[in-house]
Amino acid sequence: MEPGLSTRLPAFFALGLLTAGSGMRPAVAQEPVPWLEEAEEPELLNLSDDSEPWAWCYKKSLENGEQLPYNPRIYKRWHADKAWGTADLIDVLTTASEEMAWLLPQADPVVIGDISTRNGGRLDGHKSHRGGVDADVGLYWGEGQMFMQGFRNVSPKDLDARANWLLIRSMLDTGRVERILLDQALVRVLRDHVIETGELSREEAWRIFPATGDGEMWRQQGVVHHVAGHRHHMHVRVFCPER
Ligand SMILES: [Zn+2]
């Protein structure tokens, strides 16, 4: 790290990405874990309760879930019955959305798609979203716009890099985000943005927005990384709650 760099680092570096605070491991340093969206091994769906600590919240159910409150000024919640998540996830979504309303008051409210059902379990159209730790979140395009009536593809040239970076940063600032999945073409735009604006050093930018790695998607490192088919929203996963 070059001298003096720490004084320019955004808050989230102090809060959790580079240091493991309050028992939560930073995503950049933790072991990659199987990711149900891409998992082909059927046994991943049959994890027992004494599986690895990270495993239980991927699999079947949501316990003590909270519902994302109705708050249309701050965010648009698509389906109330699919807006249930862990306390951490609900807090990440509300905190980041409130911060966006403050940082970019002219921007559209954040669009929040499927999370999980009240008790979790299989959710139509998703392989994950079972344990209240996954949420689909819209992407800003143009100048702070979001598609309100359903996710639509956003091309790299239409992506509002600044607004999406602010949203991602707000979520990472909570220290509770395990990873964010996004198509690599959009990851690249965000990485270029944070380097060009000087918000992050090259090294930091590549660590948060890595290149597409070899091998299975769920073995990828880095916080915001590639998954195919995510050009119209980002998939946000928070850490499993302590049990
Ligand atoms: Zn998703």
Coordinates of N, CA and C and ligand atoms in Angstrom, one line a residue:
M1 N 0.9 -1.2 0.0 CA 0.0 0.0 0.0 C 0.9 1.2 0.0
E2 N 0.6 2.2 -0.9 CA 1.5 3.3 -0.9 C 1.3 4.3 0.3
P3 N 2.3 5.1 0.6 CA 2.1 5.9 1.8 C 0.9 6.9 1.7
G4 N 0.2 7.1 2.7 CA -0.8 8.1 2.7 C -2.1 7.6 2.1
L5 N -2.1 6.3 1.6 CA -3.3 5.9 0.9 C -4.5 5.7 1.9
S6 N -4.2 5.3 3.1 CA -5.3 5.0 4.0 C -6.1 6.2 4.3
T7 N -5.6 7.4 4.2 CA -6.4 8.6 4.4 C -7.4 8.8 3.3
R8 N -7.2 8.2 2.1 CA -8.1 8.5 1.0 C -9.1 7.3 0.9
L9 N -8.9 6.3 1.7 CA -9.8 5.2 1.5 C -11.2 5.5 1.9
P10 N -12.2 5.0 1.1 CA -13.6 5.2 1.5 C -13.9 4.4 2.8
A11 N -15.0 4.8 3.4 CA -15.3 4.3 4.8 C -15.4 2.8 4.8
F12 N -15.8 2.2 3.7 CA -16.1 0.8 3.8 C -14.8 0.0 4.1
F13 N -13.7 0.5 3.6 CA -12.4 -0.2 3.9 C -12.2 -0.3 5.4
A14 N -12.5 0.8 6.0 CA -12.3 0.8 7.5 C -13.3 -0.1 8.2
L15 N -14.5 -0.3 7.5 CA -15.6 -0.9 8.2 C -15.6 -2.4 8.0
G16 N -14.9 -2.9 7.0 CA -15.1 -4.4 7.0 C -14.4 -5.1 5.8
L17 N -14.1 -4.4 4.7 CA -13.6 -5.1 3.6 C -12.1 -5.6 3.8
L18 N -11.4 -4.7 4.4 CA -10.0 -5.1 4.6 C -9.7 -5.6 6.0
T19 N -10.7 -5.4 6.9 CA -10.5 -5.9 8.3 C -11.8 -6.7 8.6
A20 N -11.6 -7.8 9.3 CA -12.8 -8.6 9.6 C -13.3 -8.1 11.0
G21 N -14.3 -7.2 10.9 CA -14.8 -6.6 12.2 C -16.0 -7.4 12.6
S22 N -16.3 -7.4 13.9 CA -17.5 -8.0 14.5 C -17.8 -9.4 14.0
G23 N -16.8 -10.2 13.9 CA -17.0 -11.6 13.6 C -17.3 -11.8 12.1
M24 N -17.5 -10.8 11.3 CA -17.8 -11.1 9.9 C -16.5 -11.1 9.1
R25 N -16.4 -12.1 8.3 CA -15.2 -12.1 7.4 C -15.4 -11.3 6.2
P26 N -14.3 -10.6 5.8 CA -14.4 -9.8 4.6 C -14.5 -10.7 3.4
A27 N -15.3 -10.3 2.4 CA -15.6 -11.1 1.3 C -14.3 -11.3 0.5
V28 N -13.4 -10.3 0.5 CA -12.2 -10.4 -0.4 C -11.3 -11.5 0.2
A29 N -11.4 -11.8 1.5 CA -10.4 -12.7 2.1 C -11.0 -14.1 2.3
Q30 N -12.3 -14.2 2.2 CA -12.9 -15.5 2.7 C -12.8 -16.6 1.6
E31 N -12.9 -17.8 2.1 CA -13.0 -18.9 1.2 C -14.2 -18.8 0.3
P32 N -14.0 -19.1 -1.0 CA -15.2 -19.1 -1.8 C -16.2 -20.2 -1.4
V33 N -17.4 -20.0 -1.5 CA -18.4 -21.0 -1.1 C -19.3 -21.3 -2.2
P34 N -19.9 -22.5 -2.2 CA -20.8 -22.9 -3.3 C -21.9 -21.9 -3.4
W35 N -22.3 -21.7 -4.6 CA -23.3 -20.7 -4.9 C -24.4 -21.4 -5.6
L36 N -25.6 -21.4 -5.0 CA -26.6 -22.2 -5.6 C -27.1 -21.8 -7.0
E37 N -26.9 -20.5 -7.4 CA -27.4 -20.1 -8.7 C -26.7 -21.0 -9.8
E38 N -25.5 -21.4 -9.4 CA -24.7 -22.1 -10.4 C -24.4 -23.6 -10.0
A39 N -24.8 -23.9 -8.8 CA -24.4 -25.2 -8.3 C -25.0 -26.3 -9.2
E40 N -24.2 -27.3 -9.5 CA -24.7 -28.4 -10.3 C -24.8 -29.6 -9.4
E41 N -24.0 -29.6 -8.3 CA -24.0 -30.8 -7.4 C -25.3 -30.8 -6.6
P42 N -26.1 -31.8 -6.9 CA -27.4 -31.8 -6.2 C -27.3 -31.9 -4.7
E43 N -26.1 -32.4 -4.2 CA -26.0 -32.6 -2.7 C -26.0 -31.2 -2.0
L44 N -25.7 -30.2 -2.8 CA -25.8 -28.8 -2.2 C -27.2 -28.5 -1.7
L45 N -28.1 -29.1 -2.4 CA -29.5 -28.8 -2.0 C -29.9 -29.6 -0.8
N46 N -29.1 -30.6 -0.4 CA -29.5 -31.5 0.7 C -28.6 -31.3 1.9
L47 N -28.2 -30.1 2.1 CA -27.2 -29.9 3.2 C -27.9 -30.2 4.6
S48 N -27.2 -30.9 5.4 CA -27.8 -31.1 6.7 C -27.6 -30.0 7.7
D49 N -28.3 -29.9 8.8 CA -28.1 -28.8 9.7 C -26.7 -28.7 10.3
D50 N -26.0 -29.8 10.3 CA -24.6 -29.6 10.8 C -23.6 -29.4 9.7
S51 N -24.1 -29.0 8.6 CA -23.1 -28.7 7.5 C -22.3 -27.4 7.9
E52 N -21.4 -27.1 7.1 CA -20.6 -25.9 7.3 C -21.5 -24.7 7.8
P53 N -21.0 -23.9 8.6 CA -21.8 -22.8 9.2 C -22.4 -21.9 8.1
W54 N -21.7 -21.7 7.0 CA -22.2 -20.9 5.9 C -23.3 -21.5 5.1
A55 N -23.5 -22.8 5.3 CA -24.3 -23.5 4.4 C -25.8 -23.4 4.6
W56 N -26.2 -23.3 5.9 CA -27.6 -23.4 6.2 C -28.5 -22.4 5.5
C57 N -28.0 -21.2 5.4 CA -28.9 -20.1 4.8 C -29.0 -20.2 3.3
Y58 N -28.2 -21.0 2.7 CA -28.4 -21.2 1.2 C -29.6 -22.1 0.9
K59 N -29.9 -22.9 1.8 CA -30.6 -24.1 1.4 C -32.1 -24.1 1.4
K60 N -32.7 -24.1 2.6 CA -34.1 -24.3 2.6 C -35.0 -23.2 3.1
S61 N -34.6 -22.6 4.2 CA -35.6 -21.9 4.8 C -35.1 -20.6 5.4
L62 N -36.0 -19.7 5.8 CA -35.7 -18.5 6.5 C -36.3 -18.5 7.8
E63 N -35.5 -18.2 8.9 CA -36.1 -18.2 10.2 C -36.0 -16.8 10.7
N64 N -37.0 -16.4 11.4 CA -37.1 -15.0 12.0 C -36.8 -13.9 10.9
G65 N -37.5 -14.1 9.8 CA -37.3 -13.2 8.7 C -38.0 -11.9 9.0
E66 N -37.5 -10.8 8.3 CA -38.2 -9.5 8.4 C -38.7 -9.2 7.0
Q67 N -39.8 -8.4 6.9 CA -40.3 -8.0 5.6 C -39.8 -6.6 5.3
L68 N -39.3 -6.4 4.1 CA -38.9 -5.1 3.7 C -40.1 -4.2 3.8
P69 N -40.0 -3.1 4.6 CA -41.2 -2.3 4.8 C -41.6 -1.5 3.5
Y70 N -42.9 -1.2 3.4 CA -43.3 -0.4 2.3 C -42.8 1.0 2.5
N71 N -42.1 1.5 1.5 CA -41.5 2.8 1.7 C -41.1 3.4 0.3
P72 N -42.2 3.7 -0.5 CA -42.0 4.0 -1.9 C -41.2 5.2 -2.2
R73 N -41.0 6.1 -1.3 CA -40.2 7.3 -1.5 C -38.7 6.9 -1.6
I74 N -38.3 5.8 -0.9 CA -36.9 5.4 -0.8 C -36.6 4.3 -1.8
Y75 N -37.5 3.3 -1.9 CA -37.3 2.2 -2.8 C -38.6 1.7 -3.3
K76 N -38.5 1.0 -4.4 CA -39.7 0.3 -4.9 C -39.6 -1.2 -4.7
R77 N -40.5 -1.7 -3.9 CA -40.5 -3.1 -3.6 C -41.5 -3.8 -4.5
W78 N -41.1 -4.7 -5.2 CA -42.0 -5.4 -6.2 C -43.1 -6.2 -5.6
H79 N -42.7 -7.2 -4.9 CA -43.7 -8.1 -4.4 C -43.5 -8.2 -2.8
A80 N -44.6 -7.8 -2.2 CA -44.5 -7.8 -0.7 C -44.3 -9.2 -0.2
D81 N -44.9 -10.2 -0.9 CA -44.8 -11.6 -0.4 C -43.5 -12.2 -0.7
K82 N -42.7 -11.6 -1.5 CA -41.3 -12.1 -1.8 C -40.3 -11.1 -1.3
A83 N -40.6 -10.3 -0.3 CA -39.7 -9.3 0.2 C -39.3 -9.6 1.7
W84 N -39.1 -10.9 1.9 CA -38.6 -11.3 3.3 C -37.2 -11.7 3.3
G85 N -36.5 -11.2 4.3 CA -35.1 -11.5 4.4 C -34.6 -11.5 5.8
T86 N -33.3 -11.8 6.0 CA -32.7 -11.8 7.3 C -32.6 -10.3 7.7
A87 N -32.5 -10.1 9.0 CA -32.4 -8.7 9.5 C -31.3 -7.9 8.8
D88 N -30.2 -8.6 8.6 CA -29.0 -8.0 8.0 C -29.3 -7.6 6.5
L89 N -30.0 -8.4 5.8 CA -30.3 -8.1 4.4 C -31.2 -6.9 4.3
I90 N -32.3 -6.9 5.1 CA -33.3 -5.8 5.1 C -32.6 -4.5 5.5
D91 N -31.7 -4.6 6.5 CA -31.0 -3.4 6.9 C -30.0 -2.9 5.8
V92 N -29.3 -3.8 5.1 CA -28.5 -3.4 4.0 C -29.3 -2.7 2.9
L93 N -30.4 -3.2 2.6 CA -31.2 -2.7 1.5 C -31.8 -1.3 1.9
T94 N -32.3 -1.2 3.1 CA -32.9 0.1 3.5 C -31.8 1.1 3.7
T95 N -30.7 0.8 4.4 CA -29.7 1.7 4.6 C -29.1 2.3 3.3
A96 N -28.8 1.4 2.4 CA -28.3 1.8 1.1 C -29.3 2.6 0.3
S97 N -30.5 2.3 0.3 CA -31.5 3.0 -0.4 C -31.7 4.4 0.2
E98 N -31.7 4.5 1.5 CA -31.8 5.8 2.2 C -30.6 6.7 1.8
E99 N -29.4 6.1 1.8 CA -28.2 6.8 1.5 C -28.3 7.3 0.0
M100 N -28.8 6.5 -0.9 CA -28.9 7.0 -2.3 C -29.9 8.2 -2.4
A101 N -31.0 8.1 -1.6 CA -31.9 9.2 -1.7 C -31.3 10.5 -1.2
W102 N -30.3 10.4 -0.3 CA -29.6 11.5 0.2 C -28.5 12.0 -0.7
L103 N -27.8 11.0 -1.3 CA -26.7 11.3 -2.2 C -27.1 11.8 -3.5
L104 N -28.2 11.2 -4.1 CA -28.6 11.5 -5.4 C -30.2 11.7 -5.4
P105 N -30.6 12.8 -4.8 CA -32.0 13.0 -4.6 C -32.8 13.0 -5.9
Q106 N -32.2 13.3 -7.0 CA -32.9 13.3 -8.3 C -33.1 11.9 -8.9
A107 N -32.3 11.0 -8.4 CA -32.4 9.6 -9.0 C -33.7 8.9 -8.6
D108 N -34.0 7.9 -9.4 CA -35.2 7.1 -9.1 C -34.9 6.3 -7.8
P109 N -36.1 6.0 -7.1 CA -35.9 5.1 -6.0 C -35.3 3.8 -6.4
V110 N -34.6 3.1 -5.5 CA -34.0 1.8 -5.8 C -35.0 0.8 -6.0
V111 N -34.9 0.0 -7.1 CA -35.9 -1.0 -7.4 C -35.4 -2.3 -6.7
I112 N -36.2 -2.9 -5.9 CA -35.8 -4.1 -5.2 C -36.8 -5.3 -5.6
G113 N -36.2 -6.2 -6.3 CA -37.0 -7.4 -6.8 C -37.1 -8.4 -5.8
D114 N -37.1 -9.7 -6.2 CA -37.3 -10.8 -5.3 C -36.2 -10.9 -4.2
I115 N -36.7 -11.2 -3.0 CA -35.8 -11.6 -1.9 C -36.1 -13.0 -1.6
S116 N -36.9 -13.3 -0.6 CA -37.4 -14.6 -0.3 C -38.8 -14.5 0.2
T117 N -39.5 -15.6 0.2 CA -40.8 -15.7 0.8 C -40.7 -15.7 2.4
R118 N -41.8 -15.5 3.0 CA -41.8 -15.4 4.5 C -41.0 -16.4 5.2
N119 N -41.1 -17.7 4.8 CA -40.4 -18.7 5.5 C -39.3 -19.3 4.6
G120 N -39.0 -18.6 3.5 CA -38.0 -19.1 2.6 C -38.4 -20.3 1.8
G121 N -37.4 -21.0 1.4 CA -37.6 -22.2 0.5 C -37.6 -21.9 -0.9
R122 N -37.9 -22.9 -1.7 CA -37.7 -22.7 -3.2 C -38.6 -21.5 -3.7
L123 N -38.0 -20.7 -4.6 CA -38.6 -19.6 -5.1 C -38.6 -19.7 -6.6
D124 N -39.8 -19.6 -7.2 CA -39.9 -19.7 -8.7 C -38.9 -18.8 -9.4
G125 N -38.2 -19.3 -10.4 CA -37.3 -18.5 -11.2 C -36.0 -18.3 -10.6
H126 N -35.7 -18.9 -9.5 CA -34.4 -18.8 -8.8 C -33.9 -20.1 -8.3
K127 N -32.6 -20.2 -8.3 CA -32.0 -21.4 -7.7 C -31.6 -21.0 -6.2
S128 N -31.3 -19.8 -6.0 CA -31.1 -19.4 -4.6 C -32.3 -18.6 -4.1
H129 N -32.1 -17.6 -3.3 CA -33.2 -16.8 -2.8 C -34.0 -17.7 -1.8
R130 N -33.4 -18.6 -1.1 CA -34.2 -19.5 -0.3 C -34.1 -19.2 1.2
G131 N -33.0 -18.5 1.6 CA -32.8 -18.3 3.0 C -32.8 -16.8 3.4
G132 N -33.3 -16.0 2.6 CA -33.4 -14.6 3.0 C -32.1 -13.8 2.9
V133 N -31.1 -14.4 2.3 CA -29.8 -13.7 2.2 C -29.5 -13.1 0.8
D134 N -30.5 -13.3 -0.1 CA -30.3 -12.9 -1.5 C -31.3 -11.9 -1.9
A135 N -30.9 -10.9 -2.6 CA -31.9 -9.9 -3.2 C -31.5 -9.5 -4.6
D136 N -32.4 -9.3 -5.4 CA -32.2 -8.8 -6.8 C -32.5 -7.3 -6.7
V137 N -31.5 -6.5 -7.2 CA -31.6 -5.0 -7.1 C -31.4 -4.4 -8.5
G138 N -32.1 -3.4 -8.8 CA -32.1 -2.8 -10.1 C -30.7 -2.1 -10.4
L139 N -30.5 -1.8 -11.6 CA -29.3 -1.0 -12.0 C -29.7 0.3 -12.5
Y140 N -28.9 1.3 -12.2 CA -29.1 2.7 -12.7 C -28.6 2.8 -14.1
W141 N -29.4 3.4 -15.0 CA -28.9 3.7 -16.3 C -29.1 5.2 -16.6
G142 N -28.6 5.7 -17.7 CA -28.8 7.1 -18.0 C -28.2 7.9 -16.9
E143 N -29.1 8.8 -16.4 CA -28.7 9.6 -15.2 C -29.6 9.3 -14.1
G144 N -29.3 8.3 -13.4 CA -30.0 7.9 -12.1 C -31.4 7.3 -12.4
Q145 N -31.6 6.8 -13.6 CA -32.9 6.1 -13.8 C -32.8 4.6 -13.5
M146 N -34.0 4.1 -13.1 CA -34.1 2.7 -13.0 C -35.4 2.3 -13.7
F147 N -35.4 1.1 -14.3 CA -36.6 0.6 -14.9 C -37.5 0.2 -13.7
M148 N -38.7 0.8 -13.7 CA -39.6 0.6 -12.6 C -40.6 -0.6 -12.8
Q149 N -40.8 -1.0 -14.0 CA -41.8 -2.1 -14.2 C -41.2 -3.4 -14.5
G150 N -40.0 -3.6 -14.2 CA -39.4 -4.9 -14.4 C -37.9 -4.7 -14.9
F151 N -37.1 -5.6 -14.5 CA -35.7 -5.5 -14.9 C -35.5 -5.6 -16.4
R152 N -34.7 -4.7 -17.0 CA -34.4 -4.8 -18.4 C -32.9 -4.7 -18.6
N153 N -32.4 -5.3 -19.6 CA -30.9 -5.2 -19.9 C -30.4 -3.8 -19.9
V154 N -29.3 -3.5 -19.3 CA -28.6 -2.2 -19.4 C -27.3 -2.5 -20.1
S155 N -27.1 -1.7 -21.2 CA -25.8 -1.9 -21.9 C -24.7 -1.2 -21.2
P156 N -23.5 -1.6 -21.4 CA -22.4 -1.0 -20.7 C -22.3 0.5 -21.0
K157 N -22.7 1.0 -22.2 CA -22.6 2.4 -22.5 C -23.8 3.2 -21.8
D158 N -24.9 2.5 -21.5 CA -26.0 3.2 -20.8 C -25.9 3.1 -19.3
L159 N -25.0 2.3 -18.8 CA -24.9 2.1 -17.3 C -24.5 3.4 -16.7
D160 N -25.2 3.8 -15.6 CA -24.8 5.0 -14.9 C -23.8 4.6 -13.8
A161 N -22.6 4.6 -14.2 CA -21.5 4.0 -13.4 C -21.4 4.7 -12.0
R162 N -21.6 6.0 -12.0 CA -21.5 6.8 -10.8 C -22.5 6.4 -9.8
A163 N -23.8 6.3 -10.3 CA -24.9 6.0 -9.4 C -24.8 4.6 -8.9
N164 N -24.4 3.6 -9.8 CA -24.3 2.2 -9.4 C -23.2 2.0 -8.4
W165 N -22.1 2.8 -8.6 CA -21.0 2.7 -7.7 C -21.4 3.2 -6.3
L166 N -22.1 4.3 -6.3 CA -22.5 4.8 -5.0 C -23.5 3.8 -4.2
L167 N -24.3 3.2 -5.0 CA -25.2 2.2 -4.4 C -24.4 1.0 -3.9
I168 N -23.5 0.5 -4.7 CA -22.7 -0.6 -4.3 C -21.8 -0.2 -3.1
R169 N -21.3 0.9 -3.1 CA -20.4 1.4 -2.0 C -21.2 1.5 -0.7
S170 N -22.5 2.0 -0.8 CA -23.3 2.1 0.4 C -23.6 0.7 0.9
M171 N -23.8 -0.3 0.1 CA -24.1 -1.6 0.6 C -22.8 -2.2 1.2
L172 N -21.7 -2.0 0.6 CA -20.4 -2.5 1.1 C -20.1 -1.9 2.4
D173 N -20.4 -0.6 2.5 CA -20.1 0.1 3.8 C -20.7 -0.6 5.0
T174 N -21.8 -1.3 4.8 CA -22.4 -2.0 6.0 C -21.6 -3.1 6.5
G175 N -20.6 -3.6 5.7 CA -19.8 -4.7 6.1 C -20.5 -6.0 6.2
R176 N -21.7 -6.1 5.6 CA -22.5 -7.3 5.7 C -22.7 -8.0 4.4
V177 N -22.1 -7.4 3.3 CA -22.4 -8.0 2.0 C -21.3 -9.0 1.7
E178 N -21.7 -10.2 1.4 CA -20.7 -11.2 1.0 C -20.2 -11.1 -0.4
R179 N -21.2 -10.9 -1.3 CA -20.8 -10.6 -2.7 C -22.0 -10.1 -3.5
I180 N -21.6 -9.5 -4.6 CA -22.6 -9.0 -5.6 C -22.3 -9.6 -6.9
L181 N -23.3 -10.1 -7.6 CA -23.1 -10.7 -8.9 C -23.6 -9.8 -10.0
L182 N -22.8 -9.7 -11.0 CA -23.2 -8.8 -12.1 C -22.4 -9.3 -13.3
D183 N -23.0 -9.0 -14.5 CA -22.3 -9.4 -15.7 C -20.9 -8.6 -15.9
Q184 N -20.0 -9.4 -16.4 CA -18.6 -8.8 -16.4 C -18.5 -7.5 -17.3
A185 N -19.3 -7.4 -18.3 CA -19.2 -6.2 -19.1 C -19.6 -5.0 -18.3
L186 N -20.4 -5.1 -17.3 CA -20.8 -4.0 -16.4 C -19.8 -3.9 -15.3
V187 N -19.3 -5.0 -14.8 CA -18.2 -5.0 -13.8 C -17.1 -4.1 -14.3
R188 N -16.7 -4.3 -15.6 CA -15.6 -3.6 -16.2 C -15.9 -2.1 -16.2
V189 N -17.1 -1.7 -16.5 CA -17.4 -0.2 -16.5 C -17.3 0.4 -15.1
L190 N -17.7 -0.4 -14.1 CA -17.6 0.1 -12.8 C -16.2 0.2 -12.3
R191 N -15.4 -0.8 -12.7 CA -14.0 -0.7 -12.3 C -13.3 0.4 -12.9
D192 N -13.5 0.7 -14.2 CA -12.9 1.8 -14.9 C -13.3 3.1 -14.2
H193 N -14.6 3.2 -13.8 CA -15.1 4.4 -13.2 C -14.4 4.7 -11.9
V194 N -14.2 3.7 -11.1 CA -13.6 4.0 -9.8 C -12.1 4.3 -9.9
I195 N -11.5 3.8 -11.0 CA -10.1 4.1 -11.2 C -9.9 5.5 -11.8
E196 N -10.8 5.8 -12.8 CA -10.7 7.1 -13.5 C -11.0 8.3 -12.6
T197 N -12.0 8.0 -11.7 CA -12.3 9.1 -10.7 C -11.4 9.2 -9.6
G198 N -10.5 8.2 -9.5 CA -9.5 8.2 -8.4 C -10.1 7.8 -7.0
E199 N -11.3 7.3 -7.1 CA -11.9 6.9 -5.8 C -11.2 5.7 -5.2
L200 N -10.7 4.8 -6.1 CA -10.0 3.7 -5.6 C -8.7 3.6 -6.4
S201 N -7.7 3.0 -5.7 CA -6.4 2.7 -6.5 C -6.7 1.6 -7.4
R202 N -5.8 1.4 -8.4 CA -6.0 0.3 -9.3 C -6.1 -1.1 -8.6
E203 N -5.2 -1.2 -7.6 CA -5.2 -2.5 -6.9 C -6.5 -2.7 -6.2
E204 N -7.0 -1.7 -5.5 CA -8.3 -1.9 -4.8 C -9.4 -2.1 -5.8
A205 N -9.4 -1.4 -6.9 CA -10.5 -1.5 -7.9 C -10.5 -3.0 -8.4
W206 N -9.3 -3.5 -8.7 CA -9.3 -4.9 -9.3 C -9.7 -5.9 -8.2
R207 N -9.4 -5.6 -6.9 CA -9.8 -6.5 -5.9 C -11.3 -6.6 -5.7
I208 N -11.9 -5.4 -5.8 CA -13.4 -5.4 -5.6 C -14.1 -5.8 -6.9
F209 N -13.6 -5.4 -8.0 CA -14.2 -5.7 -9.3 C -13.2 -6.6 -10.1
P210 N -13.1 -7.9 -9.8 CA -12.1 -8.7 -10.4 C -12.4 -9.1 -11.9
A211 N -11.3 -9.6 -12.5 CA -11.5 -10.1 -13.9 C -12.3 -11.4 -13.7
T212 N -12.9 -11.9 -14.8 CA -13.6 -13.1 -14.8 C -12.6 -14.2 -14.6
G213 N -12.7 -15.0 -13.5 CA -11.7 -16.0 -13.2 C -12.0 -17.3 -14.0
D214 N -11.1 -18.2 -13.9 CA -11.3 -19.5 -14.5 C -12.1 -20.4 -13.6
G215 N -12.7 -21.4 -14.2 CA -13.4 -22.3 -13.4 C -14.8 -21.9 -13.0
E216 N -15.3 -22.6 -12.0 CA -16.7 -22.4 -11.7 C -16.9 -21.0 -11.1
M217 N -18.1 -20.5 -11.4 CA -18.5 -19.2 -10.9 C -18.4 -19.0 -9.4
W218 N -18.8 -20.1 -8.7 CA -18.8 -19.9 -7.2 C -17.5 -20.0 -6.6
R219 N -16.4 -20.3 -7.4 CA -15.1 -20.2 -6.8 C -14.4 -18.9 -7.1
Q220 N -15.1 -18.0 -7.7 CA -14.5 -16.7 -8.0 C -14.3 -15.9 -6.7
Q221 N -13.2 -15.1 -6.8 CA -12.9 -14.2 -5.7 C -13.3 -12.8 -6.0
G222 N -13.3 -11.9 -5.0 CA -13.7 -10.6 -5.3 C -15.1 -10.3 -4.9
V223 N -15.4 -9.1 -4.5 CA -16.8 -8.8 -4.0 C -17.8 -8.7 -5.1
V224 N -17.5 -8.0 -6.1 CA -18.5 -7.8 -7.2 C -17.9 -8.5 -8.4
H225 N -18.5 -9.7 -8.7 CA -17.9 -10.5 -9.8 C -19.0 -11.0 -10.7
H226 N -18.5 -11.6 -11.8 CA -19.3 -11.9 -12.9 C -20.2 -13.1 -12.7
V227 N -21.4 -13.0 -13.2 CA -22.2 -14.2 -13.5 C -23.0 -13.9 -14.7
A228 N -23.1 -14.9 -15.5 CA -23.9 -14.7 -16.8 C -25.3 -14.3 -16.5
G229 N -25.9 -13.6 -17.4 CA -27.3 -13.3 -17.3 C -27.7 -12.2 -16.3
H230 N -26.7 -11.5 -15.8 CA -27.0 -10.4 -14.8 C -26.6 -9.0 -15.5
R231 N -27.3 -8.7 -16.6 CA -27.1 -7.4 -17.2 C -28.3 -6.5 -16.8
H232 N -29.3 -7.1 -16.2 CA -30.5 -6.3 -15.9 C -30.7 -6.0 -14.4
H233 N -29.9 -6.7 -13.6 CA -30.0 -6.4 -12.1 C -28.7 -6.9 -11.5
M234 N -28.5 -6.6 -10.3 CA -27.4 -7.2 -9.5 C -28.0 -8.1 -8.4
H235 N -27.3 -9.1 -8.2 CA -27.7 -10.1 -7.2 C -26.9 -9.8 -5.9
V236 N -27.5 -9.5 -4.9 CA -26.7 -9.1 -3.6 C -26.9 -10.2 -2.6
R237 N -25.8 -10.7 -2.1 CA -25.9 -11.7 -1.0 C -25.2 -11.2 0.2
V238 N -25.9 -11.3 1.3 CA -25.3 -11.0 2.6 C -24.8 -12.2 3.3
F239 N -24.0 -12.0 4.3 CA -23.5 -13.2 5.1 C -24.7 -13.9 5.8
C240 N -24.5 -15.2 6.0 CA -25.5 -15.9 6.8 C -25.5 -15.3 8.2
P241 N -26.6 -15.3 8.9 CA -26.6 -14.8 10.3 C -26.0 -15.9 11.2
E242 N -25.5 -15.4 12.3 CA -24.9 -16.4 13.3 C -26.1 -17.2 13.8
R243 N -25.7 -18.5 14.1 CA -26.8 -19.4 14.6 C -26.5 -19.8 16.0
Ligands
ZN1 ZN -31.0 -13.3 -7.7

